mmCIF file of C-alpha atoms in Angstrom:
data_model
loop_
_atom_site.group_PDB
_atom_site.id
_atom_site.type_symbol
_atom_site.label_atom_id
_atom_site.label_comp_id
_atom_site.label_asym_id
_atom_site.label_seq_id
_atom_site.Cartn_x
_atom_site.Cartn_y
_atom_site.Cartn_z
ATOM 1 C CA UNK A 1 -0.015 -0.010 0.046
ATOM 2 C CA UNK A 2 1.263 3.550 -0.893
ATOM 3 C CA UNK A 3 2.109 5.610 2.174
ATOM 4 C CA UNK A 4 -0.321 8.205 1.074
ATOM 5 C CA UNK A 5 -3.295 6.018 1.866
ATOM 6 C CA UNK A 6 -4.177 4.852 5.415
ATOM 7 C CA UNK A 7 -6.031 1.850 4.093
ATOM 8 C CA UNK A 8 -6.697 0.494 0.537
ATOM 9 C CA UNK A 9 -10.190 0.693 -0.825
ATOM 10 C CA UNK A 10 -11.780 -2.168 -2.676
ATOM 11 C CA UNK A 11 -12.528 -1.977 -6.368
ATOM 12 C CA UNK A 12 -14.298 -4.534 -8.559
ATOM 13 C CA UNK A 13 -12.674 -4.755 -12.066
ATOM 14 C CA UNK A 14 -15.168 -6.161 -14.620
ATOM 15 C CA UNK A 15 -13.357 -7.482 -17.660
ATOM 16 C CA UNK A 16 -14.744 -10.298 -19.840
ATOM 17 C CA UNK A 17 -11.269 -10.806 -21.386
ATOM 18 C CA UNK A 18 -8.474 -11.454 -18.906
ATOM 19 C CA UNK A 19 -5.412 -13.682 -18.740
ATOM 20 C CA UNK A 20 -4.861 -16.427 -19.713
ATOM 21 C CA UNK A 21 -6.704 -14.992 -22.714
ATOM 22 C CA UNK A 22 -3.983 -14.670 -25.359
ATOM 23 C CA UNK A 23 -4.886 -11.479 -27.255
ATOM 24 C CA UNK A 24 -4.538 -7.861 -26.434
ATOM 25 C CA UNK A 25 -8.111 -7.242 -24.989
ATOM 26 C CA UNK A 26 -7.129 -8.438 -21.504
ATOM 27 C CA UNK A 27 -3.869 -6.497 -21.122
ATOM 28 C CA UNK A 28 -5.366 -3.166 -20.096
ATOM 29 C CA UNK A 29 -7.272 -4.707 -17.168
ATOM 30 C CA UNK A 30 -4.240 -6.807 -16.041
ATOM 31 C CA UNK A 31 -1.846 -3.849 -15.976
ATOM 32 C CA UNK A 32 -4.340 -1.751 -13.989
ATOM 33 C CA UNK A 33 -4.603 -4.552 -11.495
ATOM 34 C CA UNK A 34 -0.871 -4.860 -11.233
ATOM 35 C CA UNK A 35 -0.337 -1.260 -10.141
ATOM 36 C CA UNK A 36 -3.641 -0.430 -8.291
ATOM 37 C CA UNK A 37 -2.461 -1.792 -4.882
ATOM 38 C CA UNK A 38 0.381 0.711 -4.643
ATOM 39 C CA UNK A 39 -2.124 3.464 -5.446
ATOM 40 C CA UNK A 40 -4.629 2.669 -2.667
ATOM 41 C CA UNK A 41 -6.878 0.051 -4.369
ATOM 42 C CA UNK A 42 -7.305 -3.732 -3.915
ATOM 43 C CA UNK A 43 -8.691 -5.087 -7.123
ATOM 44 C CA UNK A 44 -10.987 -8.059 -7.430
ATOM 45 C CA UNK A 45 -11.583 -9.160 -10.997
ATOM 46 C CA UNK A 46 -14.902 -10.374 -12.306
ATOM 47 C CA UNK A 47 -14.330 -12.381 -15.526
ATOM 48 C CA UNK A 48 -15.231 -15.720 -17.161
ATOM 49 C CA UNK A 49 -13.779 -19.205 -17.182
ATOM 50 C CA UNK A 50 -10.889 -19.499 -19.591
ATOM 51 C CA UNK A 51 -12.569 -22.174 -21.495
ATOM 52 C CA UNK A 52 -14.904 -19.644 -22.961
ATOM 53 C CA UNK A 53 -11.864 -18.328 -24.872
ATOM 54 C CA UNK A 54 -11.936 -21.534 -26.989
ATOM 55 C CA UNK A 55 -8.220 -22.227 -26.947
ATOM 56 C CA UNK A 56 -7.033 -18.684 -27.368
ATOM 57 C CA UNK A 57 -4.987 -18.881 -24.127
ATOM 58 C CA UNK A 58 -1.336 -18.690 -23.243
ATOM 59 C CA UNK A 59 0.375 -21.472 -21.323
ATOM 60 C CA UNK A 60 2.588 -19.168 -19.246
ATOM 61 C CA UNK A 61 0.818 -16.598 -17.064
ATOM 62 C CA UNK A 62 2.438 -13.215 -16.246
ATOM 63 C CA UNK A 63 3.941 -12.893 -12.744
ATOM 64 C CA UNK A 64 1.532 -10.312 -11.546
ATOM 65 C CA UNK A 65 -1.346 -12.766 -12.202
ATOM 66 C CA UNK A 66 -0.585 -14.958 -9.164
ATOM 67 C CA UNK A 67 -1.475 -12.345 -6.534
ATOM 68 C CA UNK A 68 -4.843 -11.448 -8.017
ATOM 69 C CA UNK A 69 -8.242 -12.506 -6.784
ATOM 70 C CA UNK A 70 -10.520 -13.570 -9.616
ATOM 71 C CA UNK A 71 -14.272 -14.442 -9.793
ATOM 72 C CA UNK A 72 -14.981 -16.415 -12.994
ATOM 73 C CA UNK A 73 -18.253 -17.275 -14.618
ATOM 74 C CA UNK A 74 -18.751 -21.060 -14.395
ATOM 75 C CA UNK A 75 -18.130 -22.891 -17.683
ATOM 76 C CA UNK A 76 -21.112 -24.538 -19.316
ATOM 77 C CA UNK A 77 -20.392 -26.791 -22.319
ATOM 78 C CA UNK A 78 -23.185 -25.413 -24.472
ATOM 79 C CA UNK A 79 -23.239 -24.734 -28.270
ATOM 80 C CA UNK A 80 -21.784 -21.285 -29.084
ATOM 81 C CA UNK A 81 -20.299 -21.147 -25.639
ATOM 82 C CA UNK A 82 -18.601 -17.798 -26.006
ATOM 83 C CA UNK A 83 -21.760 -16.091 -27.217
ATOM 84 C CA UNK A 84 -23.610 -17.635 -24.335
ATOM 85 C CA UNK A 85 -20.998 -16.329 -21.894
ATOM 86 C CA UNK A 86 -21.083 -12.895 -23.470
ATOM 87 C CA UNK A 87 -24.878 -12.664 -23.114
ATOM 88 C CA UNK A 88 -25.029 -14.118 -19.626
ATOM 89 C CA UNK A 89 -22.063 -12.172 -18.298
ATOM 90 C CA UNK A 90 -24.006 -9.000 -17.225
ATOM 91 C CA UNK A 91 -26.201 -11.181 -15.022
ATOM 92 C CA UNK A 92 -23.148 -12.781 -13.423
ATOM 93 C CA UNK A 93 -21.625 -9.431 -12.865
ATOM 94 C CA UNK A 94 -24.777 -8.087 -11.203
ATOM 95 C CA UNK A 95 -24.970 -11.147 -9.005
ATOM 96 C CA UNK A 96 -21.316 -10.782 -7.790
ATOM 97 C CA UNK A 97 -21.695 -6.989 -7.236
ATOM 98 C CA UNK A 98 -24.787 -7.584 -5.106
ATOM 99 C CA UNK A 99 -22.902 -10.182 -3.095
ATOM 100 C CA UNK A 100 -19.976 -7.887 -2.540
ATOM 101 C CA UNK A 101 -21.558 -4.476 -2.348
ATOM 102 C CA UNK A 102 -20.903 -3.877 1.383
ATOM 103 C CA UNK A 103 -17.157 -4.299 0.896
ATOM 104 C CA UNK A 104 -16.946 -2.530 -2.460
ATOM 105 C CA UNK A 105 -15.875 1.129 -2.722
ATOM 106 C CA UNK A 106 -16.023 1.380 -6.574
ATOM 107 C CA UNK A 107 -16.546 -0.587 -9.800
ATOM 108 C CA UNK A 108 -14.720 -0.296 -13.132
ATOM 109 C CA UNK A 109 -16.210 -2.008 -16.216
ATOM 110 C CA UNK A 110 -13.734 -2.383 -19.070
ATOM 111 C CA UNK A 111 -14.899 -3.131 -22.572
ATOM 112 C CA UNK A 112 -15.096 -5.099 -24.757
ATOM 113 C CA UNK A 113 -17.760 -6.392 -24.791
ATOM 114 C CA UNK A 114 -19.598 -3.172 -24.033
ATOM 115 C CA UNK A 115 -23.192 -4.240 -23.471
ATOM 116 C CA UNK A 116 -22.646 -4.869 -19.734
ATOM 117 C CA UNK A 117 -22.156 -1.145 -19.438
ATOM 118 C CA UNK A 118 -25.956 -0.767 -19.221
ATOM 119 C CA UNK A 119 -25.602 -2.013 -15.598
ATOM 120 C CA UNK A 120 -24.373 1.359 -14.399
ATOM 121 C CA UNK A 121 -27.997 2.450 -13.652
ATOM 122 C CA UNK A 122 -28.347 -0.432 -11.158
ATOM 123 C CA UNK A 123 -24.942 0.096 -9.600
ATOM 124 C CA UNK A 124 -24.945 3.874 -9.129
ATOM 125 C CA UNK A 125 -28.702 4.461 -8.533
ATOM 126 C CA UNK A 126 -29.853 1.257 -6.789
ATOM 127 C CA UNK A 127 -26.767 0.046 -5.066
ATOM 128 C CA UNK A 128 -25.146 3.468 -4.671
ATOM 129 C CA UNK A 129 -21.675 2.254 -5.707
ATOM 130 C CA UNK A 130 -19.557 4.680 -7.765
ATOM 131 C CA UNK A 131 -19.041 3.053 -11.229
ATOM 132 C CA UNK A 132 -16.799 3.909 -14.008
ATOM 133 C CA UNK A 133 -16.642 2.817 -17.628
ATOM 134 C CA UNK A 134 -13.376 2.249 -19.610
ATOM 135 C CA UNK A 135 -13.314 2.290 -23.388
ATOM 136 C CA UNK A 136 -10.306 0.725 -25.136
ATOM 137 C CA UNK A 137 -11.936 1.196 -28.542
ATOM 138 C CA UNK A 138 -15.142 2.847 -29.744
ATOM 139 C CA UNK A 139 -18.291 0.705 -29.906
ATOM 140 C CA UNK A 140 -21.381 2.189 -31.343
ATOM 141 C CA UNK A 141 -19.351 4.207 -33.893
ATOM 142 C CA UNK A 142 -17.112 1.236 -34.932
ATOM 143 C CA UNK A 143 -18.407 -0.319 -38.143
ATOM 144 C CA UNK A 144 -15.286 -2.306 -38.882
ATOM 145 C CA UNK A 145 -11.637 -2.396 -37.799
ATOM 146 C CA UNK A 146 -10.538 -1.509 -41.280
ATOM 147 C CA UNK A 147 -12.252 1.873 -40.907
ATOM 148 C CA UNK A 148 -15.461 1.072 -42.815
ATOM 149 C CA UNK A 149 -17.718 4.138 -42.832
ATOM 150 C CA UNK A 150 -21.366 3.873 -41.617
ATOM 151 C CA UNK A 151 -22.869 4.661 -44.945
ATOM 152 C CA UNK A 152 -20.984 1.638 -46.432
ATOM 153 C CA UNK A 153 -22.563 -0.883 -44.153
ATOM 154 C CA UNK A 154 -25.819 -2.847 -44.355
ATOM 155 C CA UNK A 155 -29.174 -1.653 -42.980
ATOM 156 C CA UNK A 156 -29.047 -4.466 -40.409
ATOM 157 C CA UNK A 157 -25.622 -3.227 -39.275
ATOM 158 C CA UNK A 158 -26.860 0.289 -38.864
ATOM 159 C CA UNK A 159 -29.852 -0.824 -36.918
ATOM 160 C CA UNK A 160 -27.667 -2.979 -34.662
ATOM 161 C CA UNK A 161 -25.297 -0.037 -34.010
ATOM 162 C CA UNK A 162 -28.303 2.135 -33.218
ATOM 163 C CA UNK A 163 -29.078 -0.335 -30.412
ATOM 164 C CA UNK A 164 -25.421 -0.118 -29.281
ATOM 165 C CA UNK A 165 -25.749 3.639 -29.204
ATOM 166 C CA UNK A 166 -28.780 3.455 -26.903
ATOM 167 C CA UNK A 167 -27.043 1.046 -24.557
ATOM 168 C CA UNK A 168 -23.914 3.128 -24.570
ATOM 169 C CA UNK A 169 -25.885 6.361 -23.850
ATOM 170 C CA UNK A 170 -27.606 4.755 -20.891
ATOM 171 C CA UNK A 171 -24.330 3.329 -19.547
ATOM 172 C CA UNK A 172 -22.515 6.670 -19.872
ATOM 173 C CA UNK A 173 -25.442 8.680 -18.428
ATOM 174 C CA UNK A 174 -25.482 6.753 -15.151
ATOM 175 C CA UNK A 175 -21.716 6.175 -14.890
ATOM 176 C CA UNK A 176 -19.765 8.155 -12.324
ATOM 177 C CA UNK A 177 -16.793 8.542 -14.684
ATOM 178 C CA UNK A 178 -15.695 7.413 -18.131
ATOM 179 C CA UNK A 179 -12.116 6.804 -19.296
ATOM 180 C CA UNK A 180 -10.724 6.426 -22.818
ATOM 181 C CA UNK A 181 -7.416 4.933 -24.102
ATOM 182 C CA UNK A 182 -6.635 7.991 -26.268
ATOM 183 C CA UNK A 183 -7.462 11.643 -26.661
ATOM 184 C CA UNK A 184 -8.846 11.052 -30.131
ATOM 185 C CA UNK A 185 -11.264 8.430 -28.660
ATOM 186 C CA UNK A 186 -12.313 10.885 -25.987
ATOM 187 C CA UNK A 187 -12.941 13.565 -28.656
ATOM 188 C CA UNK A 188 -15.015 11.035 -30.668
ATOM 189 C CA UNK A 189 -17.282 10.455 -27.606
ATOM 190 C CA UNK A 190 -17.586 14.171 -26.933
ATOM 191 C CA UNK A 191 -19.144 14.340 -30.398
ATOM 192 C CA UNK A 192 -21.354 11.323 -29.949
ATOM 193 C CA UNK A 193 -22.433 11.883 -26.326
ATOM 194 C CA UNK A 194 -21.614 15.613 -25.640
ATOM 195 C CA UNK A 195 -23.990 15.959 -22.653
ATOM 196 C CA UNK A 196 -21.704 13.870 -20.505
ATOM 197 C CA UNK A 197 -18.280 15.272 -21.472
ATOM 198 C CA UNK A 198 -17.625 16.465 -17.906
ATOM 199 C CA UNK A 199 -17.187 12.800 -16.908
ATOM 200 C CA UNK A 200 -14.648 12.017 -19.558
ATOM 201 C CA UNK A 201 -10.904 11.315 -18.905
ATOM 202 C CA UNK A 202 -7.982 9.910 -20.862
ATOM 203 C CA UNK A 203 -6.074 6.985 -19.333
ATOM 204 C CA UNK A 204 -3.412 6.029 -21.874
ATOM 205 C CA UNK A 205 -2.225 2.593 -22.679
ATOM 206 C CA UNK A 206 1.530 2.194 -22.451
ATOM 207 C CA UNK A 207 4.466 0.018 -21.611
ATOM 208 C CA UNK A 208 5.427 -1.838 -18.489
ATOM 209 C CA UNK A 209 9.314 -1.811 -18.026
ATOM 210 C CA UNK A 210 9.058 -5.213 -16.223
ATOM 211 C CA UNK A 211 7.917 -6.844 -19.510
ATOM 212 C CA UNK A 212 11.202 -5.975 -21.234
ATOM 213 C CA UNK A 213 13.774 -7.201 -18.645
ATOM 214 C CA UNK A 214 16.076 -9.984 -19.835
ATOM 215 C CA UNK A 215 14.445 -10.265 -23.260
ATOM 216 C CA UNK A 216 16.716 -12.239 -25.601
ATOM 217 C CA UNK A 217 17.329 -11.222 -29.209
ATOM 218 C CA UNK A 218 16.301 -13.864 -31.778
ATOM 219 C CA UNK A 219 17.052 -13.079 -35.412
ATOM 220 C CA UNK A 220 15.060 -15.009 -38.056
ATOM 221 C CA UNK A 221 16.933 -13.855 -41.083
ATOM 222 C CA UNK A 222 20.217 -12.342 -42.196
ATOM 223 C CA UNK A 223 20.239 -8.899 -43.806
ATOM 224 C CA UNK A 224 17.671 -6.173 -43.192
ATOM 225 C CA UNK A 225 14.423 -7.240 -41.648
ATOM 226 C CA UNK A 226 11.075 -5.533 -40.922
ATOM 227 C CA UNK A 227 8.548 -7.161 -38.594
ATOM 228 C CA UNK A 228 4.823 -6.878 -38.013
ATOM 229 C CA UNK A 229 3.130 -8.587 -35.138
ATOM 230 C CA UNK A 230 -0.681 -8.622 -35.016
ATOM 231 C CA UNK A 231 -3.161 -7.490 -37.624
ATOM 232 C CA UNK A 232 -2.172 -6.433 -41.197
ATOM 233 C CA UNK A 233 -4.969 -7.472 -43.615
ATOM 234 C CA UNK A 234 -7.800 -6.852 -41.149
ATOM 235 C CA UNK A 235 -6.775 -3.240 -40.539
ATOM 236 C CA UNK A 236 -5.221 -2.198 -43.879
ATOM 237 C CA UNK A 237 -6.169 -4.796 -46.545
ATOM 238 C CA UNK A 238 -5.249 -2.497 -49.424
ATOM 239 C CA UNK A 239 -1.746 -1.922 -48.020
ATOM 240 C CA UNK A 240 -0.704 -5.594 -48.052
ATOM 241 C CA UNK A 241 -0.274 -5.930 -51.792
ATOM 242 C CA UNK A 242 1.323 -2.507 -52.125
ATOM 243 C CA UNK A 243 3.886 -3.395 -49.448
ATOM 244 C CA UNK A 244 4.607 -6.733 -51.168
ATOM 245 C CA UNK A 245 5.132 -4.988 -54.445
ATOM 246 C CA UNK A 246 7.791 -2.861 -52.791
ATOM 247 C CA UNK A 247 9.304 -5.891 -51.079
ATOM 248 C CA UNK A 248 9.688 -7.660 -54.396
ATOM 249 C CA UNK A 249 11.931 -4.794 -55.633
ATOM 250 C CA UNK A 250 14.115 -4.773 -52.561
ATOM 251 C CA UNK A 251 16.733 -7.542 -52.622
ATOM 252 C CA UNK A 252 18.087 -6.675 -49.199
ATOM 253 C CA UNK A 253 14.833 -6.866 -47.221
ATOM 254 C CA UNK A 254 12.949 -9.718 -45.442
ATOM 255 C CA UNK A 255 9.453 -9.327 -44.018
ATOM 256 C CA UNK A 256 8.517 -11.210 -40.770
ATOM 257 C CA UNK A 257 4.878 -11.641 -39.870
ATOM 258 C CA UNK A 258 3.567 -12.980 -36.582
ATOM 259 C CA UNK A 259 -0.135 -13.432 -35.922
ATOM 260 C CA UNK A 260 -3.450 -14.949 -36.702
ATOM 261 C CA UNK A 261 -3.555 -13.842 -40.318
ATOM 262 C CA UNK A 262 -0.743 -16.117 -41.362
ATOM 263 C CA UNK A 263 -2.778 -18.034 -43.985
ATOM 264 C CA UNK A 264 -4.032 -14.776 -45.571
ATOM 265 C CA UNK A 265 -0.606 -13.227 -45.638
ATOM 266 C CA UNK A 266 0.917 -16.370 -47.152
ATOM 267 C CA UNK A 267 -1.670 -16.428 -50.014
ATOM 268 C CA UNK A 268 -0.985 -12.816 -50.883
ATOM 269 C CA UNK A 269 2.746 -13.306 -50.719
ATOM 270 C CA UNK A 270 2.428 -16.251 -53.092
ATOM 271 C CA UNK A 271 0.226 -14.132 -55.555
ATOM 272 C CA UNK A 272 2.895 -11.291 -55.402
ATOM 273 C CA UNK A 273 5.720 -13.795 -55.788
ATOM 274 C CA UNK A 274 7.485 -12.744 -52.617
ATOM 275 C CA UNK A 275 7.024 -15.938 -50.597
ATOM 276 C CA UNK A 276 10.809 -16.451 -50.435
ATOM 277 C CA UNK A 277 11.114 -13.068 -48.748
ATOM 278 C CA UNK A 278 8.477 -13.550 -46.126
ATOM 279 C CA UNK A 279 8.770 -15.403 -42.809
ATOM 280 C CA UNK A 280 5.492 -16.400 -41.210
ATOM 281 C CA UNK A 281 4.849 -17.268 -37.608
ATOM 282 C CA UNK A 282 1.448 -18.041 -35.942
ATOM 283 C CA UNK A 283 0.161 -16.251 -32.921
ATOM 284 C CA UNK A 284 2.822 -16.846 -30.226
ATOM 285 C CA UNK A 285 3.146 -16.209 -26.480
ATOM 286 C CA UNK A 286 3.909 -12.549 -25.709
ATOM 287 C CA UNK A 287 7.423 -13.203 -24.319
ATOM 288 C CA UNK A 288 8.398 -15.084 -27.433
ATOM 289 C CA UNK A 289 7.131 -12.369 -29.715
ATOM 290 C CA UNK A 290 9.268 -9.856 -27.864
ATOM 291 C CA UNK A 291 12.429 -11.904 -28.677
ATOM 292 C CA UNK A 292 11.651 -11.697 -32.406
ATOM 293 C CA UNK A 293 10.913 -7.960 -32.173
ATOM 294 C CA UNK A 294 14.229 -7.472 -30.503
ATOM 295 C CA UNK A 295 15.981 -9.562 -33.132
ATOM 296 C CA UNK A 296 14.461 -7.501 -35.986
ATOM 297 C CA UNK A 297 15.822 -4.220 -37.440
ATOM 298 C CA UNK A 298 12.564 -2.350 -38.125
ATOM 299 C CA UNK A 299 8.865 -2.699 -37.326
ATOM 300 C CA UNK A 300 5.562 -2.136 -39.174
ATOM 301 C CA UNK A 301 2.357 -1.216 -37.425
ATOM 302 C CA UNK A 302 -1.204 -0.971 -38.877
ATOM 303 C CA UNK A 303 -4.497 0.360 -37.470
ATOM 304 C CA UNK A 304 -7.709 0.750 -39.441
ATOM 305 C CA UNK A 305 -9.664 3.005 -37.131
ATOM 306 C CA UNK A 306 -9.067 6.600 -36.290
ATOM 307 C CA UNK A 307 -9.243 6.169 -32.494
ATOM 308 C CA UNK A 308 -7.178 2.998 -32.265
ATOM 309 C CA UNK A 309 -3.827 2.849 -30.528
ATOM 310 C CA UNK A 310 -3.379 -0.764 -29.257
ATOM 311 C CA UNK A 311 -0.340 -1.944 -27.388
ATOM 312 C CA UNK A 312 2.140 -3.103 -30.101
ATOM 313 C CA UNK A 313 3.536 0.420 -30.696
ATOM 314 C CA UNK A 314 4.736 0.368 -27.097
ATOM 315 C CA UNK A 315 6.482 -3.000 -27.479
ATOM 316 C CA UNK A 316 8.255 -1.779 -30.666
ATOM 317 C CA UNK A 317 9.474 1.452 -29.134
ATOM 318 C CA UNK A 318 10.386 -0.090 -25.728
ATOM 319 C CA UNK A 319 12.673 -2.367 -27.742
ATOM 320 C CA UNK A 320 13.903 0.693 -29.626
ATOM 321 C CA UNK A 321 12.813 -0.258 -33.071
ATOM 322 C CA UNK A 322 12.226 2.356 -35.725
ATOM 323 C CA UNK A 323 8.561 1.960 -36.696
ATOM 324 C CA UNK A 324 6.336 2.788 -39.679
ATOM 325 C CA UNK A 325 2.674 3.175 -38.856
ATOM 326 C CA UNK A 326 0.009 2.650 -41.614
ATOM 327 C CA UNK A 327 -3.110 4.517 -40.270
ATOM 328 C CA UNK A 328 -6.237 6.560 -41.332
ATOM 329 C CA UNK A 329 -6.039 10.280 -41.652
ATOM 330 C CA UNK A 330 -6.264 11.928 -38.215
ATOM 331 C CA UNK A 331 -5.538 8.738 -36.376
ATOM 332 C CA UNK A 332 -4.763 8.651 -32.637
ATOM 333 C CA UNK A 333 -1.383 7.120 -33.380
ATOM 334 C CA UNK A 334 -0.537 10.202 -35.475
ATOM 335 C CA UNK A 335 -1.728 12.462 -32.637
ATOM 336 C CA UNK A 336 0.398 10.694 -30.013
ATOM 337 C CA UNK A 337 3.530 9.724 -32.001
ATOM 338 C CA UNK A 338 3.967 12.005 -34.982
ATOM 339 C CA UNK A 339 6.721 13.818 -33.251
ATOM 340 C CA UNK A 340 8.328 10.676 -31.525
ATOM 341 C CA UNK A 341 11.827 9.808 -32.410
ATOM 342 C CA UNK A 342 11.916 6.768 -34.603
ATOM 343 C CA UNK A 343 8.281 6.818 -35.698
ATOM 344 C CA UNK A 344 7.063 7.523 -39.189
ATOM 345 C CA UNK A 345 3.425 7.899 -40.120
ATOM 346 C CA UNK A 346 1.802 6.904 -43.476
ATOM 347 C CA UNK A 347 -1.856 7.842 -43.696
ATOM 348 C CA UNK A 348 -4.617 6.615 -46.058
ATOM 349 C CA UNK A 349 -4.993 6.558 -48.992
ATOM 350 C CA UNK A 350 -1.848 4.381 -49.352
ATOM 351 C CA UNK A 351 0.086 4.678 -52.562
ATOM 352 C CA UNK A 352 3.125 2.752 -53.712
ATOM 353 C CA UNK A 353 5.177 5.960 -54.062
ATOM 354 C CA UNK A 354 4.245 7.265 -50.577
ATOM 355 C CA UNK A 355 4.845 3.955 -48.876
ATOM 356 C CA UNK A 356 8.188 3.467 -50.611
ATOM 357 C CA UNK A 357 9.275 6.902 -49.676
ATOM 358 C CA UNK A 358 8.338 6.292 -46.004
ATOM 359 C CA UNK A 359 10.179 2.959 -45.996
ATOM 360 C CA UNK A 360 13.286 4.514 -47.424
ATOM 361 C CA UNK A 361 13.192 7.184 -44.658
ATOM 362 C CA UNK A 362 12.621 4.349 -42.097
ATOM 363 C CA UNK A 363 15.639 2.394 -43.282
ATOM 364 C CA UNK A 364 17.849 5.542 -42.890
ATOM 365 C CA UNK A 365 17.227 5.385 -39.147
ATOM 366 C CA UNK A 366 19.542 3.525 -36.867
ATOM 367 C CA UNK A 367 17.867 0.661 -34.895
ATOM 368 C CA UNK A 368 18.155 0.991 -31.091
ATOM 369 C CA UNK A 369 19.609 4.547 -31.273
ATOM 370 C CA UNK A 370 16.967 6.879 -32.490
ATOM 371 C CA UNK A 371 13.921 5.508 -30.771
ATOM 372 C CA UNK A 372 12.409 5.233 -27.336
ATOM 373 C CA UNK A 373 9.446 6.050 -25.063
ATOM 374 C CA UNK A 374 8.868 8.880 -22.562
ATOM 375 C CA UNK A 375 7.368 8.509 -19.124
ATOM 376 C CA UNK A 376 3.859 9.617 -20.115
ATOM 377 C CA UNK A 377 3.428 6.160 -21.600
ATOM 378 C CA UNK A 378 4.309 4.279 -18.466
ATOM 379 C CA UNK A 379 1.685 1.818 -17.219
ATOM 380 C CA UNK A 380 2.531 2.839 -13.642
ATOM 381 C CA UNK A 381 1.849 6.528 -14.429
ATOM 382 C CA UNK A 382 -1.444 5.725 -16.269
ATOM 383 C CA UNK A 383 -2.605 3.543 -13.329
ATOM 384 C CA UNK A 384 -1.832 6.298 -10.874
ATOM 385 C CA UNK A 385 -4.047 8.700 -12.810
ATOM 386 C CA UNK A 386 -6.795 6.049 -12.987
ATOM 387 C CA UNK A 387 -6.538 5.438 -9.167
ATOM 388 C CA UNK A 388 -6.800 9.183 -8.476
ATOM 389 C CA UNK A 389 -9.932 9.401 -10.616
ATOM 390 C CA UNK A 390 -11.562 6.610 -8.677
ATOM 391 C CA UNK A 391 -10.521 8.013 -5.319
ATOM 392 C CA UNK A 392 -12.312 11.211 -6.292
ATOM 393 C CA UNK A 393 -15.573 9.557 -7.173
ATOM 394 C CA UNK A 394 -15.570 7.301 -4.026
ATOM 395 C CA UNK A 395 -15.092 10.047 -1.400
#
């Protein structure tokens, strides 16, 4: 416990996705829980049984996981088990909050999924427990992670997102506070739900120095390498072929891809006749991915939505890798990193000439000398801000 607090308060962290879930959705909640105790809060996590993740789990759990107290929704082997868990999760959350209401000082609900956010009315009005919402991404205004515009979607999709909008508005209206992972995301919600902007705060994602201690360097190829870990085709489908056209013309360059799109990337690489210049790896444990990032020379990052930041940019820069970001115009990544050393931004619409010019500039940078992260992106600092916000609403 931090010396500034006589006694830690108790906070329920509601997060459907949580380790051992393998993808990025559980990281924000985990890192908050790691640093909350030194900022006056004891977290208890409400989540689901790991079997609902349908095999998308890691074998090795992070060190900070061991000390956490978790309440998991019981696994039921039913058809479409993850959909069932998602729909039933709000009822389980309400049940656990009711059980623990006398010893709970605050609640934080972290999306996704976001539909449980409608519970804020019951928590703040009925049970009188200060409750915050945390948005890692947008919900009602997100029509596709490749940046698909609302007018280009089906009538059904627009109706469905209209329902999302109503749930979102109810959740935000009765929330005590709302936090967002980037300033651009906060600005988007000010435009969507302007009446409640006084509740809005930014709590950035970031890096945890502990994750990068004793990371070995594993090189997968000789010569110059550029690595992308995560989504490529999903976020920027039009950029894949353009990038491979450039790759074909560069004899000195090898592309390394790590992630769940391995089959799609392999198919396009074959079509573009660059399969001998592409190394493919499936989704791997986080610690192993870090070794390949450290062993590469440069990194490539994509994001299809304006408000998206994710976590991979922090891994790249913490390991001091010059990075090229392929993003929409006005993206949060541009807002946060356009002036950062070792980061280049390439915005839509992507062209061969523009992308090749940016890559040439990227390769002129010296790996591990012209990059890095400043303290504003520290997970410890972000969690301190989060803790102060929740101390304020729980007075």
